[in-house]
Short mmCIF file of C-alpha atoms and ligand atoms in Angstrom, two decimals:
data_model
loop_
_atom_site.label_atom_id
_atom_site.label_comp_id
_atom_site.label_asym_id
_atom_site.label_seq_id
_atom_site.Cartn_x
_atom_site.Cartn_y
_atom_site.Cartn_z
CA UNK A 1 54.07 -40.08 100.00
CA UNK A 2 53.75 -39.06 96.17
CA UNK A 3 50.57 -36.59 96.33
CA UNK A 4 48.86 -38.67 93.49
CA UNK A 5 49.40 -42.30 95.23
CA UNK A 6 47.94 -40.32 98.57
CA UNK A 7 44.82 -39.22 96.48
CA UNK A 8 44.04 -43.09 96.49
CA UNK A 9 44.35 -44.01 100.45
CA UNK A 10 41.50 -46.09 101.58
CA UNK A 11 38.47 -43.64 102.04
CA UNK A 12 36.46 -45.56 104.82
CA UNK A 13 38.09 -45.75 107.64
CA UNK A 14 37.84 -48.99 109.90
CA UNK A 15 36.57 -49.46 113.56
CA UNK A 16 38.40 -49.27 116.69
CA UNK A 17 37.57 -52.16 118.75
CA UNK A 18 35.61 -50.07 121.20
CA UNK A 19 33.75 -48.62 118.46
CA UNK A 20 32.94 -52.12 116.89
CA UNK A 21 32.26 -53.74 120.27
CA UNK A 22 29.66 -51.23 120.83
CA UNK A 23 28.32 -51.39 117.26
CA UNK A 24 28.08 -55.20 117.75
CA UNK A 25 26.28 -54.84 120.86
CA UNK A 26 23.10 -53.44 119.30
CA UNK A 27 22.41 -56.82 117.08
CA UNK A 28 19.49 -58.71 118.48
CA UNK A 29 20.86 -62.37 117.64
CA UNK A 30 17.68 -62.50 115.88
CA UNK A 31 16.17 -66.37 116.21
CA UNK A 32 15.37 -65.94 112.64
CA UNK A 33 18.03 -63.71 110.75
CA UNK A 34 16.63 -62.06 108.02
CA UNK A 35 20.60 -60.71 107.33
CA UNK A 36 22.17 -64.17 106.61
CA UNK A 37 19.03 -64.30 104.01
CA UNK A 38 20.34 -61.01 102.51
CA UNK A 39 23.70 -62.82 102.56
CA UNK A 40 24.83 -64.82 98.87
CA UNK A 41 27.13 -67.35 100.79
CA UNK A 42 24.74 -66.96 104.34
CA UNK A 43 27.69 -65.98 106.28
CA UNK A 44 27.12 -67.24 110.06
CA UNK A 45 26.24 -63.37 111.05
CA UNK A 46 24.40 -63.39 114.56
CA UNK A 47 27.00 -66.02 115.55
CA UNK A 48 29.94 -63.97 114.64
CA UNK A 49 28.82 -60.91 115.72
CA UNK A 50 27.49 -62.30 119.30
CA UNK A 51 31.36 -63.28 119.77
CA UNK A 52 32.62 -60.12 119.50
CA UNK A 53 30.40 -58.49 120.99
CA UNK A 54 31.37 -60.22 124.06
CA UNK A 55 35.39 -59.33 123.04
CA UNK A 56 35.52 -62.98 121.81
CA UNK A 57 37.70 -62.34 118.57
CA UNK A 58 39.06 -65.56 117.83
CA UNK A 59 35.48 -67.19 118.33
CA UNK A 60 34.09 -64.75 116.09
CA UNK A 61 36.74 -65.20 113.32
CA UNK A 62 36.42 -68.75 113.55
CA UNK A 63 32.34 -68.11 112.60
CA UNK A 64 33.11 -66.19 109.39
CA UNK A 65 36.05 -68.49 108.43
CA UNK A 66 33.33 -71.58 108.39
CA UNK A 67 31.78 -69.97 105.21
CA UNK A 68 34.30 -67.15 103.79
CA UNK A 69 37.82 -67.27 102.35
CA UNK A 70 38.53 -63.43 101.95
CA UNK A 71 36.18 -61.67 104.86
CA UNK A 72 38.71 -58.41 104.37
CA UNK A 73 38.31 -58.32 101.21
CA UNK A 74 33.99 -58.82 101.38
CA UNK A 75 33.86 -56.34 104.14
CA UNK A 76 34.73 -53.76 101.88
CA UNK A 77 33.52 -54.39 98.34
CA UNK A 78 30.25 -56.32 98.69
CA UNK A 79 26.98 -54.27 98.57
CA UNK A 80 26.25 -54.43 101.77
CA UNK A 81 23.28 -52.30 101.67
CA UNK A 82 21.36 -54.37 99.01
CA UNK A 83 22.83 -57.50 100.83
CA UNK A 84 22.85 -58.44 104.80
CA UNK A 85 22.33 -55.36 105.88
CA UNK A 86 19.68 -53.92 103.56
CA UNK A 87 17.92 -57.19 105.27
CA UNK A 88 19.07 -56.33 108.90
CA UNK A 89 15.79 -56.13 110.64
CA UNK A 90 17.17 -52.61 112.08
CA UNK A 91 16.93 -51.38 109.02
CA UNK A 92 13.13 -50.76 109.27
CA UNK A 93 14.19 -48.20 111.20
CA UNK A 94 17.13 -46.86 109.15
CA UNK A 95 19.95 -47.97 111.30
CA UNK A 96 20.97 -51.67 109.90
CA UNK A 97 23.90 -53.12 111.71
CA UNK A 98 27.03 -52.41 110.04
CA UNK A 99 27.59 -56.43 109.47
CA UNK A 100 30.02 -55.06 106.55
CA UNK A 101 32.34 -53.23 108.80
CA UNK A 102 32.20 -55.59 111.80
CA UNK A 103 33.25 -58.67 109.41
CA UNK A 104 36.36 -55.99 107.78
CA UNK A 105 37.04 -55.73 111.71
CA UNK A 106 37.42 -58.97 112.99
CA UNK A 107 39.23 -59.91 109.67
CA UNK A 108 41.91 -57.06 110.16
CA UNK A 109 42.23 -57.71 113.75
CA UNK A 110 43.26 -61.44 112.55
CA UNK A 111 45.98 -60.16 110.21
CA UNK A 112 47.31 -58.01 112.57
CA UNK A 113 47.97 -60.49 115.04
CA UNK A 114 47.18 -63.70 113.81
CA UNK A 115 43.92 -64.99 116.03
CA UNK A 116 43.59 -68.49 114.24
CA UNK A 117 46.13 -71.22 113.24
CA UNK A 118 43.55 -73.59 111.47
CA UNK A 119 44.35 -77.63 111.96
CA UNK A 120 45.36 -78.17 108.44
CA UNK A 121 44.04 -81.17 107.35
CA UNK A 122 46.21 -84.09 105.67
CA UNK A 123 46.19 -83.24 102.08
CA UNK A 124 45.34 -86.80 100.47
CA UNK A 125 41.62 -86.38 99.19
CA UNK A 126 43.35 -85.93 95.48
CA UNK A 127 45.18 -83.22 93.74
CA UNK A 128 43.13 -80.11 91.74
CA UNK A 129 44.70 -77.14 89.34
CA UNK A 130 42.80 -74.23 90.00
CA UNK A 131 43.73 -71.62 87.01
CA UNK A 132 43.45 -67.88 88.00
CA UNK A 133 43.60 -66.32 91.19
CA UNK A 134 40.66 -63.72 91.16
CA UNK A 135 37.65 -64.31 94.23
CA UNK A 136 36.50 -67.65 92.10
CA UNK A 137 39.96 -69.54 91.76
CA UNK A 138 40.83 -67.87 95.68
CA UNK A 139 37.22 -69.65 97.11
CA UNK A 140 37.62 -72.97 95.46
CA UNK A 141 41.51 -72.84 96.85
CA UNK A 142 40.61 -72.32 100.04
CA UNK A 143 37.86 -74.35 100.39
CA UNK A 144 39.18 -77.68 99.23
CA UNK A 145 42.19 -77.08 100.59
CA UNK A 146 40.18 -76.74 103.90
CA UNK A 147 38.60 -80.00 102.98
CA UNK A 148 42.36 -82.00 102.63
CA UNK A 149 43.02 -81.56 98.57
CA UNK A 150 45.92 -80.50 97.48
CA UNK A 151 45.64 -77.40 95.40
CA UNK A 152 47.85 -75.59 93.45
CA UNK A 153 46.97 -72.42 91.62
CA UNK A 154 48.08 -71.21 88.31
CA UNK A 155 48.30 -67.25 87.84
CA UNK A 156 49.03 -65.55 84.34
CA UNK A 157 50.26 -62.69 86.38
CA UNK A 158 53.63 -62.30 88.43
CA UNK A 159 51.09 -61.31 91.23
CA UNK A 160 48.14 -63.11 92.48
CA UNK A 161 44.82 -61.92 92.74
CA UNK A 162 43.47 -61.18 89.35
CA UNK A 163 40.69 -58.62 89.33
CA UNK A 164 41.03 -58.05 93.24
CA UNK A 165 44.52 -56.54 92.35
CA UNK A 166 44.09 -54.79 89.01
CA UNK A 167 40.24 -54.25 88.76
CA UNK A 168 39.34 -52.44 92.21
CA UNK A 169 41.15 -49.65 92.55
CA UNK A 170 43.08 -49.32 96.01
CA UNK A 171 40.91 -46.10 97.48
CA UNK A 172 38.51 -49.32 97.77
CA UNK A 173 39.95 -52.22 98.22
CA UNK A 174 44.18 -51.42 99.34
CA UNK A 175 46.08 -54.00 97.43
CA UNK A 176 47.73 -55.20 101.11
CA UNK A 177 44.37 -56.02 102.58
CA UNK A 178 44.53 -58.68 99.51
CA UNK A 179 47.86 -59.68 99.35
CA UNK A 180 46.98 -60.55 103.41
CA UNK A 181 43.91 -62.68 102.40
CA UNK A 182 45.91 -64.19 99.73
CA UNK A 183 48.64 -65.44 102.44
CA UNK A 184 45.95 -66.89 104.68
CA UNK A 185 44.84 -69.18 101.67
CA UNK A 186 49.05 -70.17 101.37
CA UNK A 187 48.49 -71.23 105.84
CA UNK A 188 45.86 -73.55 104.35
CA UNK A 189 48.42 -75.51 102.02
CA UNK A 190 47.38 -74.14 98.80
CA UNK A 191 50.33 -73.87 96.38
CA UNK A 192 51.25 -70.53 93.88
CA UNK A 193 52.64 -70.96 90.55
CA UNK A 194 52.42 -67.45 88.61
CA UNK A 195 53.57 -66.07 85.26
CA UNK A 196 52.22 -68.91 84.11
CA UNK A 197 49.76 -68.49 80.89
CA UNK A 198 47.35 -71.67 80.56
CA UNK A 199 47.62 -72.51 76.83
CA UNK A 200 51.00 -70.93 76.31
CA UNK A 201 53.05 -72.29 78.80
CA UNK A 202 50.92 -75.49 79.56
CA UNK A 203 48.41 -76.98 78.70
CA UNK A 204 45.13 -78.73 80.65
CA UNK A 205 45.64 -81.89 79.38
CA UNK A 206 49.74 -81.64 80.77
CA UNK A 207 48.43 -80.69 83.85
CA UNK A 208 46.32 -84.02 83.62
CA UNK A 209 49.57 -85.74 82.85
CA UNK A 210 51.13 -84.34 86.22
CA UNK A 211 48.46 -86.05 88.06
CA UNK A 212 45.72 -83.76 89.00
CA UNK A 213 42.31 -85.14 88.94
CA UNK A 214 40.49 -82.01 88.50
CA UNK A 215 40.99 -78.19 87.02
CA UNK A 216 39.16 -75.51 87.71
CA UNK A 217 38.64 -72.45 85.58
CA UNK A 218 38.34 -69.37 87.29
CA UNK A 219 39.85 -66.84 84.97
CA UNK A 220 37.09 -64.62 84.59
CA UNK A 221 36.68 -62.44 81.24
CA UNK A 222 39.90 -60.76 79.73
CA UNK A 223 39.08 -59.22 76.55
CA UNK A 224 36.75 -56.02 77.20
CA UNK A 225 33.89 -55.14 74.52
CA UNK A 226 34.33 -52.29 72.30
CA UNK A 227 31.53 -49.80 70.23
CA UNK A 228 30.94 -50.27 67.19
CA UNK A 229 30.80 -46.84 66.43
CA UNK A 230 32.95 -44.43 63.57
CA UNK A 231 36.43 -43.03 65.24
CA UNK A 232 35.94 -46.36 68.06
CA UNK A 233 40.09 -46.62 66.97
CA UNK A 234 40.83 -43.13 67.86
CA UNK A 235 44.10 -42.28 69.96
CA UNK A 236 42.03 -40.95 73.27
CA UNK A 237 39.63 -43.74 72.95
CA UNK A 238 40.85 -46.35 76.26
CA UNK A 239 39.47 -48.86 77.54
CA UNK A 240 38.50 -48.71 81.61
CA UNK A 241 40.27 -52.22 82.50
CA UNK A 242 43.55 -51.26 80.49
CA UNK A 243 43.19 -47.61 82.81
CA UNK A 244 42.75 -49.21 85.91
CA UNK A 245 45.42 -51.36 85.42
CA UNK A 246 47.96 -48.73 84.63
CA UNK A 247 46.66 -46.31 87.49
CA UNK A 248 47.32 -50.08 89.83
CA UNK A 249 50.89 -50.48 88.93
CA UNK A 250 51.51 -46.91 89.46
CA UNK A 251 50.02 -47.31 93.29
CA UNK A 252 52.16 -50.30 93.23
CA UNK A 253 55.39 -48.04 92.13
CA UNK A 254 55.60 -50.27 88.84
CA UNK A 255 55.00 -47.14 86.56
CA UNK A 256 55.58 -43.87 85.92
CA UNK A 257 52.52 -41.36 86.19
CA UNK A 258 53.28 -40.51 82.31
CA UNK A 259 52.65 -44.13 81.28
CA UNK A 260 48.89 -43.60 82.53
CA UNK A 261 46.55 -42.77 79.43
CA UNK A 262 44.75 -39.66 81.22
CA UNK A 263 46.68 -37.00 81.96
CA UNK A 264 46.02 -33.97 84.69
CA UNK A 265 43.64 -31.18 83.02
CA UNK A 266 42.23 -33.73 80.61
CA UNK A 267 38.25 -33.09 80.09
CA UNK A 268 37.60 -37.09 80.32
CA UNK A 269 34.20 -38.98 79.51
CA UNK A 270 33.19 -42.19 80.75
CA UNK A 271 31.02 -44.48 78.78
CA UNK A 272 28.52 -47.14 80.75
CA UNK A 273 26.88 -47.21 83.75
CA UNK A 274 28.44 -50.41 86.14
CA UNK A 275 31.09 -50.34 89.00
CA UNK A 276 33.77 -50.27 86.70
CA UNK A 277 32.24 -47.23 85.17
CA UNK A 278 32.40 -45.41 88.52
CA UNK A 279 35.86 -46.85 89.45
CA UNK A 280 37.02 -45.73 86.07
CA UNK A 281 35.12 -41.94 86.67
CA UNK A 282 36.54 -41.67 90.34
CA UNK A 283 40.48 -42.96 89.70
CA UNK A 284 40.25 -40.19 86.35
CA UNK A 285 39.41 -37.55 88.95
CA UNK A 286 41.83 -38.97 91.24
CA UNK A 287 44.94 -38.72 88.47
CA UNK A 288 44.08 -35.05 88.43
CA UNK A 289 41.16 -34.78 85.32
CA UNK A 290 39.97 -31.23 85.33
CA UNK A 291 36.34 -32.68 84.32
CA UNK A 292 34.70 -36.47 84.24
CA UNK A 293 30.97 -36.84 83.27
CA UNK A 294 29.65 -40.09 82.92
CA UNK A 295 27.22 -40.85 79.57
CA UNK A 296 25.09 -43.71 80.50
CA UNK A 297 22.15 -45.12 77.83
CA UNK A 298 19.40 -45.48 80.87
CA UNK A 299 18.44 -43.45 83.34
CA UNK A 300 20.02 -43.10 86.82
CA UNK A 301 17.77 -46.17 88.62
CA UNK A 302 18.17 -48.53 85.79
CA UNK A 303 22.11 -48.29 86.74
CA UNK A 304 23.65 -51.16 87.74
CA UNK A 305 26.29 -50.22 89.84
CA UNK A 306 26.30 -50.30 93.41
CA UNK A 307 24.15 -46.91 94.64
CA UNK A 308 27.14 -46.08 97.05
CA UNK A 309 29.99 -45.99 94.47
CA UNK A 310 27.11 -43.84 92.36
CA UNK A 311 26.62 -41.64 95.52
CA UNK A 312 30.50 -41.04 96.08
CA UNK A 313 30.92 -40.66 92.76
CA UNK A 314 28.99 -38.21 92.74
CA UNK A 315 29.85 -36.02 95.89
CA UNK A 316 33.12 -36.53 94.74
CA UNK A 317 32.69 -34.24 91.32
CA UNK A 318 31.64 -36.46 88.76
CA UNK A 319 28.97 -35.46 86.33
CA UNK A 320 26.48 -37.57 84.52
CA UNK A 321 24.00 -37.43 81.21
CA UNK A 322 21.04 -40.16 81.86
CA UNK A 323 19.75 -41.35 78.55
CA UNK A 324 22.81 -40.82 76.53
CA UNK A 325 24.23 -42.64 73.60
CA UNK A 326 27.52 -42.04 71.76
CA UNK A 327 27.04 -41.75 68.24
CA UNK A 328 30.79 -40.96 66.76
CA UNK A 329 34.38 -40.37 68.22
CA UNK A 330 35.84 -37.34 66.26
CA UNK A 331 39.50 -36.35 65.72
CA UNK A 332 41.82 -33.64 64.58
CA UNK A 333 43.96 -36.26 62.75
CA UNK A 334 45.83 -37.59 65.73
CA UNK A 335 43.87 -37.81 68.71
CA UNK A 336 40.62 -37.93 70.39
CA UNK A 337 38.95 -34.17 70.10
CA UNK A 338 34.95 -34.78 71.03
CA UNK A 339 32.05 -36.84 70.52
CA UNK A 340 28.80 -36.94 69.32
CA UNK A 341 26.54 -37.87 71.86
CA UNK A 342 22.74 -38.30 71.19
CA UNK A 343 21.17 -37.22 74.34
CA UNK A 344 17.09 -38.05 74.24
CA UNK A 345 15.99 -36.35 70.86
CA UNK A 346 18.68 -34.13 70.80
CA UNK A 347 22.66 -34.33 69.47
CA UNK A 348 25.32 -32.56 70.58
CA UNK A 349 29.36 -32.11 70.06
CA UNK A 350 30.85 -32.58 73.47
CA UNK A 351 34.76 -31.57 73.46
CA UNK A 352 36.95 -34.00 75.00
CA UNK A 353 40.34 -35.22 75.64
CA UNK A 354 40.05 -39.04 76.71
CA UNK A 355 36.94 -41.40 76.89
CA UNK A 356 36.75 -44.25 78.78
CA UNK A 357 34.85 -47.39 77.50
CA UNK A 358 33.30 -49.35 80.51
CA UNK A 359 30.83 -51.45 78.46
CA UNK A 360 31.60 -54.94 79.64
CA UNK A 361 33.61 -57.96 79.13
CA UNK A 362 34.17 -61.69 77.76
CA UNK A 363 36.51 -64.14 78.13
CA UNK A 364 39.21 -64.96 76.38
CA UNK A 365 39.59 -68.21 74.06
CA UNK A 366 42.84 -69.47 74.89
CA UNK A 367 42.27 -71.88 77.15
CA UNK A 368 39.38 -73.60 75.57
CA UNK A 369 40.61 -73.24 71.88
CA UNK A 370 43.77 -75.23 73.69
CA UNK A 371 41.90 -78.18 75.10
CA UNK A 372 39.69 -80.42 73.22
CA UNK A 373 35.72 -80.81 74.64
CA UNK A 374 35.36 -77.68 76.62
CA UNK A 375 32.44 -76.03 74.80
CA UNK A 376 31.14 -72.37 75.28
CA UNK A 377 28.48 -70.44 74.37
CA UNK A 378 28.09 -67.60 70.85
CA UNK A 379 29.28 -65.14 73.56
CA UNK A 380 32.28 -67.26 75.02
CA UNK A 381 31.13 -68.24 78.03
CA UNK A 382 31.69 -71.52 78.87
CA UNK A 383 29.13 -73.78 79.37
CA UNK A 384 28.68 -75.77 82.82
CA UNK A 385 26.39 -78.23 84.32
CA UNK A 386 24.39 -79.00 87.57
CA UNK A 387 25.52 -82.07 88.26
CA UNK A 388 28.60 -82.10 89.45
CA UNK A 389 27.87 -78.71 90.22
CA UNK A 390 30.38 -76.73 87.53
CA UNK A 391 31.56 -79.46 85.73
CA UNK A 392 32.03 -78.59 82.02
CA UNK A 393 31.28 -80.53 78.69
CA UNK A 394 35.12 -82.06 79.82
CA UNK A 395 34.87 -85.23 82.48
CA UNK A 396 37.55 -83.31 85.19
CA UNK A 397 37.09 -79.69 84.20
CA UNK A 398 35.31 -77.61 85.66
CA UNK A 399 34.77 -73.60 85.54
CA UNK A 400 33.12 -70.87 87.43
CA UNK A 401 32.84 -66.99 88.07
CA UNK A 402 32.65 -64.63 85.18
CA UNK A 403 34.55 -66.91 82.95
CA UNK A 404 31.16 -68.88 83.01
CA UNK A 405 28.57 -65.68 82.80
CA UNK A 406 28.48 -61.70 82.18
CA UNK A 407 30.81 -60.06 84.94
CA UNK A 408 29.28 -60.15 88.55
CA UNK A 409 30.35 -58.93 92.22
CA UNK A 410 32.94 -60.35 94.13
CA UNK A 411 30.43 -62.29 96.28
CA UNK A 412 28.16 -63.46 93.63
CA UNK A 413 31.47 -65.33 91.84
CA UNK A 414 32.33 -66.52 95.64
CA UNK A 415 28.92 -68.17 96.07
CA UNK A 416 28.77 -70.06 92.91
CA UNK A 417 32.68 -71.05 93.89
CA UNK A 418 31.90 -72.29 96.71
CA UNK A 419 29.06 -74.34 94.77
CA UNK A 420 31.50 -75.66 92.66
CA UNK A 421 34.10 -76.72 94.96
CA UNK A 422 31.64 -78.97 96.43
CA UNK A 423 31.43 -80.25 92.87
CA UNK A 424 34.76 -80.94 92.12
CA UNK A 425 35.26 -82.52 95.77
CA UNK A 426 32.07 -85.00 95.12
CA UNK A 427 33.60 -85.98 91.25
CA UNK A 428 37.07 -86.40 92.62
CA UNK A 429 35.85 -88.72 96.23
CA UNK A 430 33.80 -90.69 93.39
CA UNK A 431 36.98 -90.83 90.68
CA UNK A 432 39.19 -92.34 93.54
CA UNK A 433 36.31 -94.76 94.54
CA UNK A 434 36.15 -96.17 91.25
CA UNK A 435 39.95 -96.35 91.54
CA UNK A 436 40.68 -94.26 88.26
FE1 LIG B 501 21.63 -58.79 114.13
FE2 LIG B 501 20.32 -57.44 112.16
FE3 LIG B 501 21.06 -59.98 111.77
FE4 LIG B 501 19.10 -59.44 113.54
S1 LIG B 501 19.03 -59.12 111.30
S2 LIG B 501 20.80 -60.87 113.83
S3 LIG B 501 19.82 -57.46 114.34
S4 LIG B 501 22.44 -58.23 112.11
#
């Protein structure tokens, strides 16, 4: 294996089923389980975890399969610590069940040899479009497809999976473990159409034309935010999503290592203080950066991303400056040479070779500025309502996960999916009982 793709194996390793039979064992099956209240989309923990700890795989599959669509994929990127099992009652005494790595067990154990072949329901409750194929568009999918729609899903990409694929980089989340979830969602009936760009190659009100009664808009935020700061144009000056995507088809063996924007030896900073910060830090060490120090504007507890990805980043060499602000990029003429940071009172000249901007996202217009009545917000977000749950100013179209609101986590844009699903399934039953 090339030495840089081996840099970015999978760092924590799974269970063995002795190891997660024993680790299931010590749940209590509370009566009252504080760690489903920890949970966004109240997975059915005690009941999952009582099957397996009896060896009862399939049983405890079909538990998490009543209220998640990508289980492999949750087990390994949620924040488990703030989430079910920062609420475990165990954890009053510092040893939480490891709910996280149980629910990435029984969901690899599946894949590997296929536990479950779900009764597919007839699919004649009405046909939805579900554009983009990140965690939102994937949840929706699979749960009205579960619930006899037909679905089809439109993906700009030639590969589906939208930030799951390109965002995360594979030392968390290995791009198989998804393309596995993603061909449990096809057993449910849900059909794939990709390369195709909403807007460009159709439109919504086409896809009306072919008959759906519903679209959903899951495709999260595509155009990342820039600083409006002197030298922000600077050759050196890259933005974290563009990165991560280059360093993802290079795992994938779609690039070269010399199309990727940071080079071995490069001193690199980092700019902002989310996941994608640290998964921007971590994949620059990774590609072989002699130095990566994070500036972040707060201080280390105001951070938002995920303490574990902090800690590893960490241990694994990064640096950071708390309280830091970039002031200016400076050049020799070409490229990117240092900046001028303003750290508390003070400034400084800090030499560098690349800087990473990881200072958030919005989405882009194309779909909206391409269908009449869908309105959005000054920031671009577009705007939804309660009732039916995600339904936007359009009678039909709906829209949910970051495309809706400022980037969240995986789970967050699964919860409010699910939420909307139920939406779309309530207008559609009430579309076809009108007879429209
Ligand atoms: Fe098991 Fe902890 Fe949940 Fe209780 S709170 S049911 S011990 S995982």
């Amino acid at each position: 294996m090339d030495i840089q793709i081996s840099k970015f194996k999978e760092i924590e390793e799974g269970y063995s089923t002795r190891h997660a039979i024993e680790e299931a064992k010590r749940c209590l099956n509370c009566k009252n389980p504080q760690c489903v209240k920890g949970c966004p989309i109240e997975n059915n923990i005690p009941q999952f975890i009582h099957a397996l700890s009896k060896g009862n795989m399939g049983d405890a599959l079909e538990q998490i399969n009543l209220k998640s669509n990508l289980p492999a994929i949750c087990g390994r990127v949620c924040p488990h610590e703030k989430q079910c099992e920062g609420h475990c009652v165990l954890n009053k005494k510092g040893q939480p069940i490891r709910i996280g790595k149980l629910e990435r067990f029984v969901a690899d154990f599946d894949s590997s040899i296929g536990l479950i072949h779900e009764n597919i329901k007839p699919k004649n409750r009405g046909k939805v479009a579900v554009i983009g194929s990140g965690p939102a568009g994937l949840t929706v999918a699979g749960d009205l497809a579960r619930e006899g729609f037909n679905v089809v899903i439109y993906e700009k990409e030639s590969e589906l999976g939208g930030v799951l694929l390109f965002g995360i980089p594979e030392y968390r989340l290995p791009k198989d473990v998804v393309r596995r979830e993603i061909e449990k969602i096809e057993t449910l009936g849900v059909t794939f159409i990709t390369n195709c760009m909403i807007g460009q190659d159709i439109t919504i009100d086409e896809m009306f034309d072919r008959g759906f009664d519903a679209v959903f808009i899951g495709s999260g935020t595509a155009i990342p935010k820039t600083l409006d700061i002197p030298g922000n144009k600077i050759k050196g000056v890259i933005q974290s999503s563009y990165f991560l995507r280059m360093v993802s088809l290079f795992n994938n063996h779609s690039l070269g290592l010399d199309e990727i924007p940071i080079k071995a030896g490069d001193v690199v900073g980092v700019i902002g203080g989310g996941n994608v910060a640290m998964d921007a830090a971590r994949t620059a060490l990774r590609i072989g950066a002699k130095s990566v120090t994070v500036y972040y504007h707060r201080t280390q507890e105001e951070m938002p991303a995920l303490r574990t990805e902090y800690e590893e980043a960490e241990a694994e060499g990064v640096s950071f400056v708390w309280k830091s602000s970039v002031q200016e990029f400076l050049s020799n003429g070409e490229r990117l040479t240092s900046a001028r940071v303003k750290i508390g009172e003070n400034e400084t000249i800090v030499p560098l070779d690349k800087m990473l901007l990881a200072v958030g996202s919005r989405p882009a217009n194309r779909i909206v500025s391409t269908t009449e009545g869908i309105e959005v917000d000054e920031m671009g977000y577009v705007k939804t309502r309660d009732l039916p749950y995600g339904m936007t100013t359009r009678r039909g179209i709906f829209a949910g996960g970051d495309v809706v609101h400022t980037p969240q986590t995986v789970v967050l844009a699964m919860r409010e999916a699910k939420a909307v699903a139920k939406g779309i399934a309530q207008y559609v039953d009430a579309k076809k009982l009108l007879g429209e």
